[in-house]
Coordinates of C-alpha atoms and ligand atoms in Angstrom, one line a residue:
X99 CA 0.0 0.0 0.0
X100 CA 1.4 3.4 -1.0
X101 CA 0.6 6.4 1.2
X102 CA 1.6 10.0 0.4
X103 CA 1.6 12.4 3.4
X104 CA 1.3 16.1 2.5
X105 CA 3.4 18.3 4.8
X106 CA 3.9 22.0 4.9
X107 CA 6.8 23.5 6.9
X108 CA 5.6 26.2 9.3
X109 CA 7.5 29.6 9.4
X110 CA 9.1 28.6 12.8
X111 CA 10.1 25.2 11.4
X112 CA 7.3 23.3 13.1
X113 CA 4.6 21.1 11.6
X114 CA 0.9 21.5 12.4
X115 CA -0.3 19.0 15.0
X116 CA -2.8 17.8 12.4
X117 CA -0.1 17.0 9.9
X118 CA 2.0 15.3 12.6
X119 CA -1.1 13.1 13.2
X120 CA -1.4 12.3 9.5
X121 CA 2.3 11.3 9.3
X122 CA 2.3 9.3 12.5
X123 CA -0.9 7.5 11.4
X124 CA 0.7 6.5 8.1
X125 CA 3.8 5.2 9.9
X126 CA 1.7 3.0 12.1
X127 CA 0.3 1.1 9.1
X128 CA 2.4 -2.0 8.9
X129 CA 4.0 -2.6 5.5
X130 CA 2.9 0.7 4.0
X131 CA 5.3 2.6 1.8
X132 CA 5.2 6.1 3.1
X133 CA 6.3 9.1 0.9
X134 CA 6.3 12.7 2.1
X135 CA 5.2 15.5 -0.3
X136 CA 5.7 19.2 0.2
X137 CA 5.7 22.4 -1.8
X138 CA 8.2 25.1 -0.7
X139 CA 11.5 26.8 -1.0
X140 CA 14.7 24.8 -1.7
X141 CA 15.7 24.8 2.0
X142 CA 12.6 22.8 2.8
X143 CA 14.6 19.8 1.5
X144 CA 16.6 19.7 4.7
X145 CA 13.5 19.7 6.8
X146 CA 12.0 16.9 4.7
X147 CA 15.2 14.9 4.9
X148 CA 15.2 15.1 8.7
X149 CA 11.6 13.9 8.7
X150 CA 12.4 10.8 6.6
X151 CA 14.4 9.5 9.6
X152 CA 11.1 8.7 11.2
X153 CA 10.2 6.1 8.5
X154 CA 9.2 7.6 5.2
X155 CA 10.9 5.9 2.3
X156 CA 11.6 9.2 0.5
X157 CA 10.3 12.8 0.2
X158 CA 9.3 14.9 -2.8
X159 CA 9.7 18.6 -2.7
X160 CA 7.9 20.7 -5.3
X161 CA 10.1 23.7 -5.6
X162 CA 10.1 26.1 -8.5
X163 CA 10.0 29.9 -8.5
X164 CA 6.9 29.5 -10.7
X165 CA 5.1 27.9 -7.7
X166 CA 5.6 30.9 -5.5
X167 CA 2.7 33.0 -4.3
X168 CA 0.2 30.1 -4.8
X169 CA -3.3 30.4 -3.2
X170 CA -5.1 27.2 -2.2
X171 CA -6.3 26.4 -5.7
X172 CA -2.9 26.8 -7.3
X173 CA -1.3 24.8 -4.4
X174 CA -3.9 22.1 -4.9
X175 CA -3.2 22.1 -8.6
X176 CA 0.5 21.5 -8.2
X177 CA 0.0 18.9 -5.4
X178 CA -2.6 17.0 -7.5
X179 CA -0.2 16.7 -10.4
X180 CA 2.6 15.4 -8.2
X181 CA 0.2 13.0 -6.6
X182 CA -1.0 11.7 -10.0
X183 CA 2.6 10.9 -10.8
X184 CA 3.1 9.1 -7.5
X185 CA -0.3 7.4 -7.8
X186 CA -0.8 6.4 -4.1
X187 CA -3.6 4.4 -2.7
X188 CA -4.1 7.0 0.0
X189 CA -3.2 10.7 0.5
X190 CA -3.0 11.7 4.2
X191 CA -3.2 15.4 5.0
X192 CA -3.7 17.4 8.2
X193 CA -7.0 19.2 8.7
X194 CA -5.0 22.4 8.2
X195 CA -1.5 23.7 8.0
X196 CA 0.3 25.9 10.5
X197 CA 0.2 29.2 8.6
X198 CA -2.4 29.1 5.9
X199 CA -4.8 27.3 8.2
X200 CA -7.6 27.4 5.6
X201 CA -8.5 23.7 5.7
X202 CA -9.2 24.0 1.9
X203 CA -6.2 22.4 0.3
X204 CA -7.1 18.8 1.2
X205 CA -10.7 18.9 -0.2
X206 CA -9.5 20.9 -3.3
X207 CA -6.7 18.4 -4.0
X208 CA -9.0 15.4 -3.7
X209 CA -11.4 17.0 -6.2
X210 CA -8.6 17.7 -8.7
X211 CA -7.3 14.2 -8.3
X212 CA -10.7 12.6 -8.6
X213 CA -10.1 10.8 -5.2
X214 CA -12.8 10.2 -2.7
X215 CA -12.5 12.3 0.5
X216 CA -12.9 11.6 4.2
X217 CA -12.4 14.6 6.5
X218 CA -12.0 14.9 10.3
X219 CA -10.4 11.4 10.8
X220 CA -10.1 10.6 14.5
X221 CA -8.8 7.0 14.1
X222 CA -8.1 4.4 11.4
X223 CA -10.0 1.2 12.3
X224 CA -8.9 -0.9 9.3
X225 CA -7.1 -0.1 6.1
X226 CA -6.4 -2.2 3.0
X227 CA -5.5 -1.4 -0.6
X228 CA -9.2 -1.4 -1.4
X229 CA -10.8 0.6 1.4
X230 CA -10.3 2.5 4.7
X231 CA -12.6 2.2 7.7
X232 CA -12.2 5.2 10.0
X233 CA -13.8 7.0 12.9
X234 CA -14.5 10.6 12.0
X235 CA -15.4 13.5 14.3
X236 CA -18.8 14.2 12.8
X237 CA -20.1 11.1 11.1
X238 CA -18.7 8.4 13.4
X239 CA -17.6 5.2 11.7
X240 CA -17.2 5.6 7.9
X241 CA -15.7 3.5 5.1
X242 CA -14.1 5.1 2.0
X243 CA -12.9 3.3 -1.1
X244 CA -9.3 3.8 -2.3
X245 CA -7.9 5.8 -3.9
X246 CA -8.8 8.3 -1.3
X247 CA -7.6 11.5 0.5
X248 CA -8.0 11.6 4.3
X249 CA -7.6 14.7 6.4
X250 CA -6.6 14.1 10.1
X251 CA -7.6 15.8 13.3
X252 CA -5.1 16.1 16.1
X253 CA -5.1 12.5 17.3
X254 CA -1.5 11.5 18.1
X255 CA 2.0 12.9 18.6
X256 CA 4.7 12.3 16.0
X257 CA 7.4 9.8 17.1
X258 CA 11.0 10.8 17.7
X259 CA 13.7 9.5 15.4
X260 CA 15.7 6.6 16.8
X261 CA 19.4 7.1 17.2
X262 CA 20.4 4.8 14.4
X263 CA 17.7 5.8 11.9
X264 CA 18.8 6.5 8.4
X265 CA 17.7 9.4 6.2
X266 CA 15.8 8.9 3.0
X267 CA 16.3 10.7 -0.3
X268 CA 14.6 14.0 -1.1
X269 CA 13.7 14.5 -4.8
X270 CA 13.1 18.0 -6.0
X271 CA 10.5 18.4 -8.7
X272 CA 9.9 21.5 -10.8
X273 CA 6.9 22.5 -13.0
X274 CA 8.2 20.4 -16.0
X275 CA 8.6 17.3 -13.8
X276 CA 5.0 17.3 -12.9
X277 CA 3.8 18.4 -16.4
X278 CA 2.3 21.6 -14.9
X279 CA 0.7 24.3 -17.0
X280 CA 2.6 27.3 -15.5
X281 CA -0.3 29.6 -16.1
X282 CA -2.1 27.6 -13.4
X283 CA 0.8 27.7 -10.9
X284 CA 1.9 30.2 -8.3
X285 CA 0.7 33.7 -8.3
X286 CA -0.2 33.6 -12.0
X287 CA -2.5 30.7 -11.4
X288 CA -4.1 32.1 -8.2
X289 CA -7.5 33.6 -8.7
X290 CA -7.6 35.3 -5.3
X291 CA -5.4 38.4 -4.9
X292 CA -4.7 40.6 -1.9
X293 CA -5.3 44.1 -3.2
X294 CA -4.8 46.1 0.0
X295 CA -3.6 45.6 3.5
X296 CA -4.3 47.7 6.6
X297 CA -4.1 47.7 10.4
X298 CA -7.0 46.0 12.2
X299 CA -9.0 48.9 13.6
X300 CA -12.4 47.3 13.8
X301 CA -13.5 46.3 17.2
X302 CA -11.3 48.8 19.1
X303 CA -12.8 49.9 22.4
X304 CA -11.9 52.4 25.0
X305 CA -10.6 50.4 27.9
X306 CA -11.3 51.5 31.5
X307 CA -8.6 50.1 33.8
X308 CA -9.8 49.0 37.2
X309 CA -8.4 47.7 40.4
X310 CA -8.5 43.9 40.8
X311 CA -10.9 44.2 43.7
X312 CA -13.5 45.6 41.3
X313 CA -13.6 42.4 39.1
X314 CA -16.7 40.7 40.5
X315 CA -18.7 43.9 40.9
X316 CA -17.9 44.8 37.3
X317 CA -19.1 41.5 36.0
X318 CA -22.3 41.8 38.0
X319 CA -22.9 45.4 36.9
X320 CA -22.4 44.6 33.2
X321 CA -24.8 41.7 33.4
X322 CA -27.4 43.9 34.9
X323 CA -27.0 46.7 32.4
X324 CA -29.4 46.5 29.5
X325 CA -28.0 47.6 26.1
X326 CA -29.8 48.3 22.9
X327 CA -29.1 45.9 20.2
X328 CA -26.4 47.1 17.9
X329 CA -25.7 46.5 14.2
X330 CA -23.0 43.8 14.2
X331 CA -22.1 43.6 10.6
X332 CA -21.2 46.8 8.7
X333 CA -23.4 47.2 5.6
X334 CA -22.0 48.5 2.3
X335 CA -23.9 51.5 0.8
X336 CA -23.8 49.9 -2.6
X337 CA -25.1 46.4 -3.3
X338 CA -24.5 43.6 -5.7
X339 CA -27.2 41.2 -7.0
X340 CA -27.3 37.4 -7.2
X341 CA -25.6 36.4 -4.0
X342 CA -26.1 32.8 -3.0
X343 CA -25.6 31.4 0.4
X344 CA -25.2 27.6 1.1
X345 CA -27.2 27.0 4.2
X346 CA -28.6 29.9 6.2
X347 CA -25.6 30.6 8.4
X348 CA -23.9 33.2 6.1
X349 CA -27.1 35.4 5.9
X350 CA -25.7 38.4 7.8
X351 CA -22.7 38.5 5.5
X352 CA -24.8 38.3 2.4
X353 CA -27.1 41.1 3.7
X354 CA -24.2 43.4 4.2
X355 CA -23.5 43.4 0.4
X356 CA -26.8 42.4 -1.3
X357 CA -30.6 42.6 -1.3
X358 CA -30.8 39.7 -3.8
X359 CA -30.0 36.6 -1.8
X360 CA -30.8 33.0 -2.6
X361 CA -30.4 30.2 0.0
X362 CA -29.1 26.9 -1.5
X363 CA -30.0 24.0 0.8
X364 CA -28.3 21.2 -1.2
X365 CA -25.2 19.7 0.3
X366 CA -24.3 18.0 -2.9
X367 CA -21.2 19.5 -4.6
X368 CA -22.1 18.2 -8.1
X369 CA -25.6 19.8 -7.9
X370 CA -24.2 23.1 -6.6
X371 CA -21.4 23.2 -9.2
X372 CA -24.0 22.5 -11.9
X373 CA -26.4 25.3 -10.7
X374 CA -23.5 27.8 -10.6
X375 CA -22.6 27.0 -14.2
X376 CA -26.1 27.4 -15.5
X377 CA -27.5 30.2 -13.3
X378 CA -24.2 32.2 -12.9
X379 CA -24.6 33.9 -9.5
X380 CA -22.2 36.8 -8.7
X381 CA -21.1 35.3 -5.3
X382 CA -21.5 32.1 -3.4
X383 CA -20.9 32.1 0.4
X384 CA -20.3 29.2 2.7
X385 CA -20.0 29.0 6.5
X386 CA -16.8 27.8 8.0
X387 CA -17.8 24.6 9.8
X388 CA -15.9 21.5 8.6
X389 CA -18.7 20.3 6.3
X390 CA -19.2 23.7 4.6
X391 CA -15.4 24.0 4.1
X392 CA -15.2 20.6 2.5
X393 CA -18.1 21.4 0.2
X394 CA -16.7 24.9 -0.7
X395 CA -13.3 23.4 -1.5
X396 CA -14.7 20.7 -3.7
X397 CA -17.0 23.0 -5.6
X398 CA -14.3 25.6 -6.2
X399 CA -11.8 23.0 -7.4
X400 CA -14.4 21.4 -9.7
X401 CA -15.1 24.8 -11.3
X402 CA -11.5 26.0 -11.1
X403 CA -12.6 29.0 -9.2
X404 CA -10.8 31.0 -6.5
X405 CA -12.0 30.5 -2.9
X406 CA -11.2 32.9 -0.1
X407 CA -11.2 31.3 3.4
X408 CA -12.4 32.6 6.8
X409 CA -13.5 36.0 5.7
X410 CA -14.4 38.3 8.6
X411 CA -16.3 40.8 6.5
X412 CA -17.4 41.6 2.9
X413 CA -17.4 44.9 1.1
X414 CA -18.7 46.0 -2.3
X415 CA -18.5 49.1 -4.5
X416 CA -21.6 47.9 -6.4
X417 CA -19.6 46.0 -9.0
X418 CA -16.9 44.0 -7.3
X419 CA -17.2 42.0 -4.1
X420 CA -14.2 42.3 -1.8
X421 CA -13.4 39.8 0.9
X422 CA -11.7 40.9 4.2
X423 CA -9.7 38.6 6.4
X424 CA -6.5 38.7 8.6
X425 CA -3.3 38.0 6.6
X426 CA 0.4 37.7 7.1
X427 CA 0.1 35.7 10.3
X428 CA -2.4 38.2 11.5
X429 CA -0.2 41.2 11.4
X430 CA -2.6 42.9 9.0
X431 CA -6.1 42.8 7.6
X432 CA -6.2 42.1 3.9
X433 CA -8.7 43.1 1.3
X434 CA -8.9 40.4 -1.3
X435 CA -10.4 40.3 -4.8
X436 CA -11.2 37.2 -6.8
X437 CA -10.3 37.2 -10.5
X438 CA -12.8 34.4 -11.2
X439 CA -16.6 34.5 -11.0
X440 CA -18.6 33.8 -9.0
X441 CA -16.7 35.1 -6.1
X442 CA -16.5 32.3 -3.6
X443 CA -15.7 32.6 0.1
X444 CA -16.2 30.9 3.4
X445 CA -17.3 33.4 6.1
X446 CA -16.8 33.4 9.8
X447 CA -20.3 33.1 11.2
X448 CA -21.2 33.4 14.9
X449 CA -22.1 30.3 16.9
X450 CA -25.0 30.4 19.4
X451 CA -23.5 30.4 22.9
X452 CA -25.6 29.0 25.7
X453 CA -23.6 30.9 28.2
X454 CA -24.0 34.6 28.9
X455 CA -20.4 34.8 30.0
X456 CA -17.3 33.1 28.5
X457 CA -14.0 32.9 30.3
X458 CA -11.3 32.3 27.8
X459 CA -7.8 31.5 28.8
X460 CA -4.6 32.0 26.9
X461 CA -1.0 31.0 27.2
X462 CA -0.4 33.5 30.0
X463 CA -2.9 31.5 32.2
X464 CA -1.8 28.0 31.5
X465 CA 0.1 27.9 34.8
X466 CA -3.2 28.2 36.7
X467 CA -5.8 26.4 34.6
X468 CA -7.6 25.0 37.7
X469 CA -7.9 28.5 39.2
X470 CA -9.3 29.9 35.9
X471 CA -11.7 27.0 35.7
X472 CA -12.9 27.6 39.3
X473 CA -13.3 31.3 38.6
X474 CA -15.4 30.4 35.5
X475 CA -17.5 28.0 37.5
X476 CA -18.1 30.6 40.2
X477 CA -19.5 33.2 37.8
X478 CA -21.4 30.5 35.7
X479 CA -19.3 31.0 32.6
X480 CA -18.4 28.7 29.7
X481 CA -14.8 28.1 28.8
X482 CA -13.0 29.3 25.8
X483 CA -9.3 29.4 24.9
X484 CA -6.7 30.8 22.5
X485 CA -5.1 28.6 19.8
X486 CA -1.8 28.6 21.5
X487 CA -3.4 26.7 24.5
X488 CA -5.2 24.3 22.1
X489 CA -2.0 23.6 20.1
X490 CA -0.2 22.9 23.4
X491 CA -2.6 20.1 23.9
X492 CA -4.0 21.5 27.1
X493 CA -7.6 21.8 26.1
X494 CA -9.8 20.6 23.2
X495 CA -10.1 22.3 19.9
X496 CA -13.8 22.8 20.5
X497 CA -13.0 25.6 23.0
X498 CA -10.8 27.5 20.5
X499 CA -12.0 31.0 19.8
X500 CA -10.9 32.9 16.8
X501 CA -10.4 32.8 13.1
X502 CA -9.9 29.1 12.9
X503 CA -11.9 28.3 16.0
X504 CA -15.4 29.4 17.0
X505 CA -16.8 32.9 16.6
X506 CA -18.9 33.9 19.6
X507 CA -20.6 37.0 20.9
X508 CA -21.6 36.4 24.6
X509 CA -22.7 39.2 26.9
X510 CA -19.3 39.2 28.6
X511 CA -16.1 37.8 27.2
X512 CA -13.3 37.6 29.8
X513 CA -9.9 37.1 28.2
X514 CA -7.3 35.9 30.7
X515 CA -3.6 35.8 29.7
X516 CA -4.5 36.4 26.1
X517 CA -2.3 38.8 24.1
X518 CA -5.0 39.9 21.6
X519 CA -3.7 38.5 18.3
X520 CA -5.9 39.5 15.4
X521 CA -6.9 35.9 14.7
X522 CA -8.1 35.6 18.3
X523 CA -10.0 38.9 18.0
X524 CA -11.8 37.6 14.9
X525 CA -13.6 35.2 17.2
X526 CA -14.8 37.5 20.0
X527 CA -14.8 41.1 19.0
X528 CA -18.6 41.2 18.6
X529 CA -19.0 40.3 22.3
X530 CA -21.2 42.9 24.1
X531 CA -18.6 43.6 26.8
X532 CA -15.0 42.5 26.8
X533 CA -13.0 42.2 30.0
X534 CA -9.2 41.6 29.8
X535 CA -6.9 40.3 32.5
X536 CA -3.3 40.5 31.6
X537 CA 0.0 41.2 33.4
X538 CA 1.2 43.5 30.6
X539 CA -0.6 46.8 30.4
X540 CA 0.6 47.2 26.8
X541 CA -0.9 43.9 25.6
X542 CA -3.0 44.5 22.5
X543 CA -6.1 42.8 24.1
X544 CA -6.7 46.0 26.2
X545 CA -7.3 48.0 23.0
X546 CA -10.2 45.7 22.3
X547 CA -11.5 45.6 25.8
X548 CA -14.1 47.7 27.7
X549 CA -12.5 46.9 31.1
X550 CA -8.9 46.1 31.9
X551 CA -7.3 44.5 34.9
X552 CA -3.6 44.6 35.0
X553 CA -3.0 41.5 37.1
X554 CA -1.8 37.9 37.0
X555 CA -4.2 35.1 36.5
X556 CA -2.8 33.7 39.7
X557 CA -4.3 36.6 41.6
X558 CA -7.9 35.7 40.7
X559 CA -9.8 35.3 43.9
X560 CA -12.0 32.3 44.0
Ligands
FAD693 C1 -3.5 31.3 10.3 C2 -3.6 31.4 11.7 C3 -4.8 31.2 12.4 C4 -4.9 31.4 13.8 N1 -6.1 31.2 14.4 C5 -6.2 31.4 15.7 C6 -7.5 31.3 16.4 O1 -8.5 30.9 15.8 N2 -7.5 31.6 17.7 C7 -6.4 32.1 18.4 O2 -6.5 32.3 19.6 N3 -5.2 32.2 17.8 C8 -5.1 31.9 16.5 N4 -3.9 32.0 15.9 C9 -2.7 32.2 16.7 C10 -2.5 33.7 17.1 O3 -1.8 34.4 16.1 C11 -1.7 33.8 18.4 O4 -0.5 33.1 18.3 C12 -2.5 33.3 19.6 O5 -3.8 33.8 19.7 C13 -1.7 33.7 20.9 O6 -2.3 33.0 22.0 P1 -2.2 33.7 23.4 O7 -2.7 35.1 23.4 O8 -2.8 32.7 24.4 O9 -0.6 33.6 23.8 P2 0.5 34.8 23.8 O10 0.5 35.5 22.5 O11 1.7 34.1 24.2 O12 0.0 35.7 25.0 C14 0.1 35.4 26.3 C15 -0.4 36.7 27.1 O13 -0.5 36.3 28.4 C16 0.0 37.4 29.2 N5 0.5 36.8 30.5 C17 1.6 36.1 30.8 N6 1.6 35.7 32.1 C18 0.4 36.0 32.6 C19 -0.3 35.8 33.8 N7 0.3 35.1 34.8 N8 -1.5 36.3 34.0 C20 -2.1 37.0 33.0 N9 -1.6 37.3 31.9 C21 -0.3 36.7 31.6 C22 1.2 38.0 28.4 O14 1.4 39.3 28.8 C23 0.6 37.8 27.0 O15 -0.1 39.0 26.6 C24 -3.8 31.8 14.5 C25 -2.6 32.0 13.8 C26 -2.5 31.9 12.5 C27 -1.2 32.1 11.8

């Protein structure tokens, strides 16, 4: 059995925990020939070489200046050509990579390859050259016929190399090696383009700093203050017509740019792609839950259309639809345009929170998780967290708030030991009242908070 594992080296040299799970799961399959596949700059070869020590027979690096600047569609195109050449029984990918984090490349690659797709794999129960039986997060036990692409959740840690392990070879392939049409590669082949970047100003609040003794009183006062409902999504003055939403979740985003909205209820990619071809909408919006992302990726790849992931807002000048989302590891907000029609995007929609208060803990509070949990329990709050805490394996992904976690808007959001990275803000900045607890008065989170407490999480009184 041949398994190709797709890996992307993160900026800090680390691999996403999801990709680590994909690689480890492949290595655990007795007798399987495991090959690593990556796209990146030439120095990635050293990284891949070191990873072959864990058991992969060899690694392939797609490296060519013409691959540079690829969006998810252009990346999936190059990967799918390399995979066609390797012709594996299975392709294992992480749910998402470290930097891009879109969760789109796997579904798009499977579509371009014509492979079946199984997402959110939690465990492999049985795997043969014919089929794989897996436990998935959403659908439970599922069987998929080979050849197939599987995307893995964080389910296991990657083994360490043994002292005597040997390194495998790394082959470097360019555009000609995979028979790529260079018009479809890299920036040239990427239908989504960043046209403007700017500092994230939305959601800024005037923070009132208070003494730590005032914490409980502040929470009580805020809970007892009635506020008038506010408009959450900014609406463009101009509108575009023929905007489709798949499922009802993206309705607020659609309303911000259009009065002519059609809800598509079908979850079948073939039918949606067919309707798009014949009815030609101007935009198609999907939510960002796993199923919507899978669907969006497959439809976009089938139609060879650009897809912008995790948009936090939309804008239009009446002719073009612009998508807005954090970029460059969250340092800036980017305004993105699609060169293909319809404009396709997944949009960050809010989840209904049962709790009126959410206490979210970040890396600064990991030393006193029990104290923070006891505090949350005392005030009847639900628990949230930053990605750094989730990536550290200290709490489940279902608590992650932010661009690639949940978007919530409780009455009170209490951020403890959270720095206020733009990706985190994307998940909580519509909360009615934000309270920040941080030892560093200069932490960005205070700029997005109504009340600030400069104190350590350890000083929380229970
Ligand atoms: C593509 C992409 C997607 C991402 N998606 C998300 C996402 O969905 N959600 C998310 O959260 N992040 C996301 N991130 C990560 C994000 O950029 C930040 O790295 C992350 O939010 C930082 O987590 P943090 O604030 O807990 O940790 P840090 O940035 O390390 O901040 C810790 C804070 O704790 C404070 N502190 C230290 N000690 C104490 C103490 N004893 N008491 C109180 N305060 C203390 C420090 O002053 C500091 O401000 C994403 C990143 C990328 C590139």
